[in-house]
Amino acid sequence: MKPISWLRTLVPGLLLGFTVARLGFADFNELHRMLLFRDLRLLLAFATAVTLTIILFRIFQRKLKLAPVALHKGTIPGAALFGLGWAVTGVCPGVALIQLGQGIWLSLATLSGIFVGIAFHTRFQKTLGTAAGGC
Amino acid sequence: MTNNYWPWWVGGGLLAIVAIAFPLLNGAPLGVSGALARLLHWRSEKPTGNPPTNQRLENLLFLVGILVGGAIAGWVGGQPLGSGAKLSTEFYRLFGSGVRAVLALFAGGILVGFGTRWSGGCTSGHGLSGCGRLQPPSLIATAVFFGVAIAVSFVLERVLS
């Protein structure tokens, strides 16, 4: 199975963007209500996705040889800073792109911030220490 | 925009399909924050050391796909491009509009970009892919960013509303 190379990433990207948006994950109101436990729909969706992914990885584990995710000194503090930024902006990296696709021009402010944050991390990567794997 | 969002089981199922299809097709785990970092550092050969998706065009198309997928979803959901789309009402209630909104989004964005890179993943890389593979660092990171986001949201409601 070897599809045209650029479809290998374009199609999953399209499906990811479409699904996240149609779920309401790109909507600050929906995310904020989830984080306040006022609406459990998105939490259920996320839990379902993870559960099904665990099963699918079990099924396909022979085909996949992915490197294990390494624990390093940035894993926890980095996640904490992301959690803070997520609650404030309502945006995880993919959602910033989705909002831009929906013509929400304010998302350019979020996206610029994200790129500044990435650049800042790259600049101080040696001091901060980060996993080599990039996801 | 009316709230005609999908029920949880439809979206959950499709997200799982993306989480398994991406590594099956590309030999590398799904992860948006890493893809953004590779886009930003497109000049360097191995900015984040994830060779299979280091092909620049494919990396770019993944991100373009997310953006276009969001645009199509907006169109299907009754909010086509150019219809003056705004952020949701709760955001403006908490942070105000104009310069204040821009500053909150920019500062929060820095935290999202820096935090996900330092942590080595975001909602897709750690949350979906890493947790789906039952990787302990990803399980810890996901618990931390969910926990902090929940706590911060409760504090925001207390302080800003």
CSV table of C-alpha atoms in Angstrom, one decimal, chain A residues 18 21-22 102, chain B residues 1-2 4-6 68-81:
chain,number,residue,atom,x,y,z
A,18,PHE,CA,-13.0,18.6,9.9
A,21,ALA,CA,-14.3,21.5,14.2
A,22,ARG,CA,-17.5,19.5,13.8
A,102,GLN,CA,-13.1,29.4,9.5
B,1,MET,CA,-23.7,29.7,14.7
B,2,THR,CA,-26.1,27.2,16.0
B,4,ASN,CA,-25.3,21.5,15.7
B,5,TYR,CA,-22.2,19.8,16.7
B,6,TRP,CA,-21.7,16.0,16.4
B,68,VAL,CA,-9.1,23.4,5.0
B,69,GLY,CA,-10.8,20.7,7.0
B,70,GLY,CA,-11.8,23.4,9.5
B,71,ALA,CA,-13.0,25.7,6.7
B,72,ILE,CA,-15.2,22.9,5.2
B,73,ALA,CA,-16.6,22.1,8.7
B,74,GLY,CA,-17.5,25.8,9.1
B,75,TRP,CA,-19.2,25.8,5.7
B,76,VAL,CA,-21.1,22.6,6.5
B,77,GLY,CA,-22.0,23.9,10.0
B,78,GLY,CA,-23.5,27.1,8.6
B,79,GLN,CA,-20.6,29.4,9.0
B,80,PRO,CA,-18.9,29.9,5.6
B,81,LEU,CA,-15.7,31.7,5.1
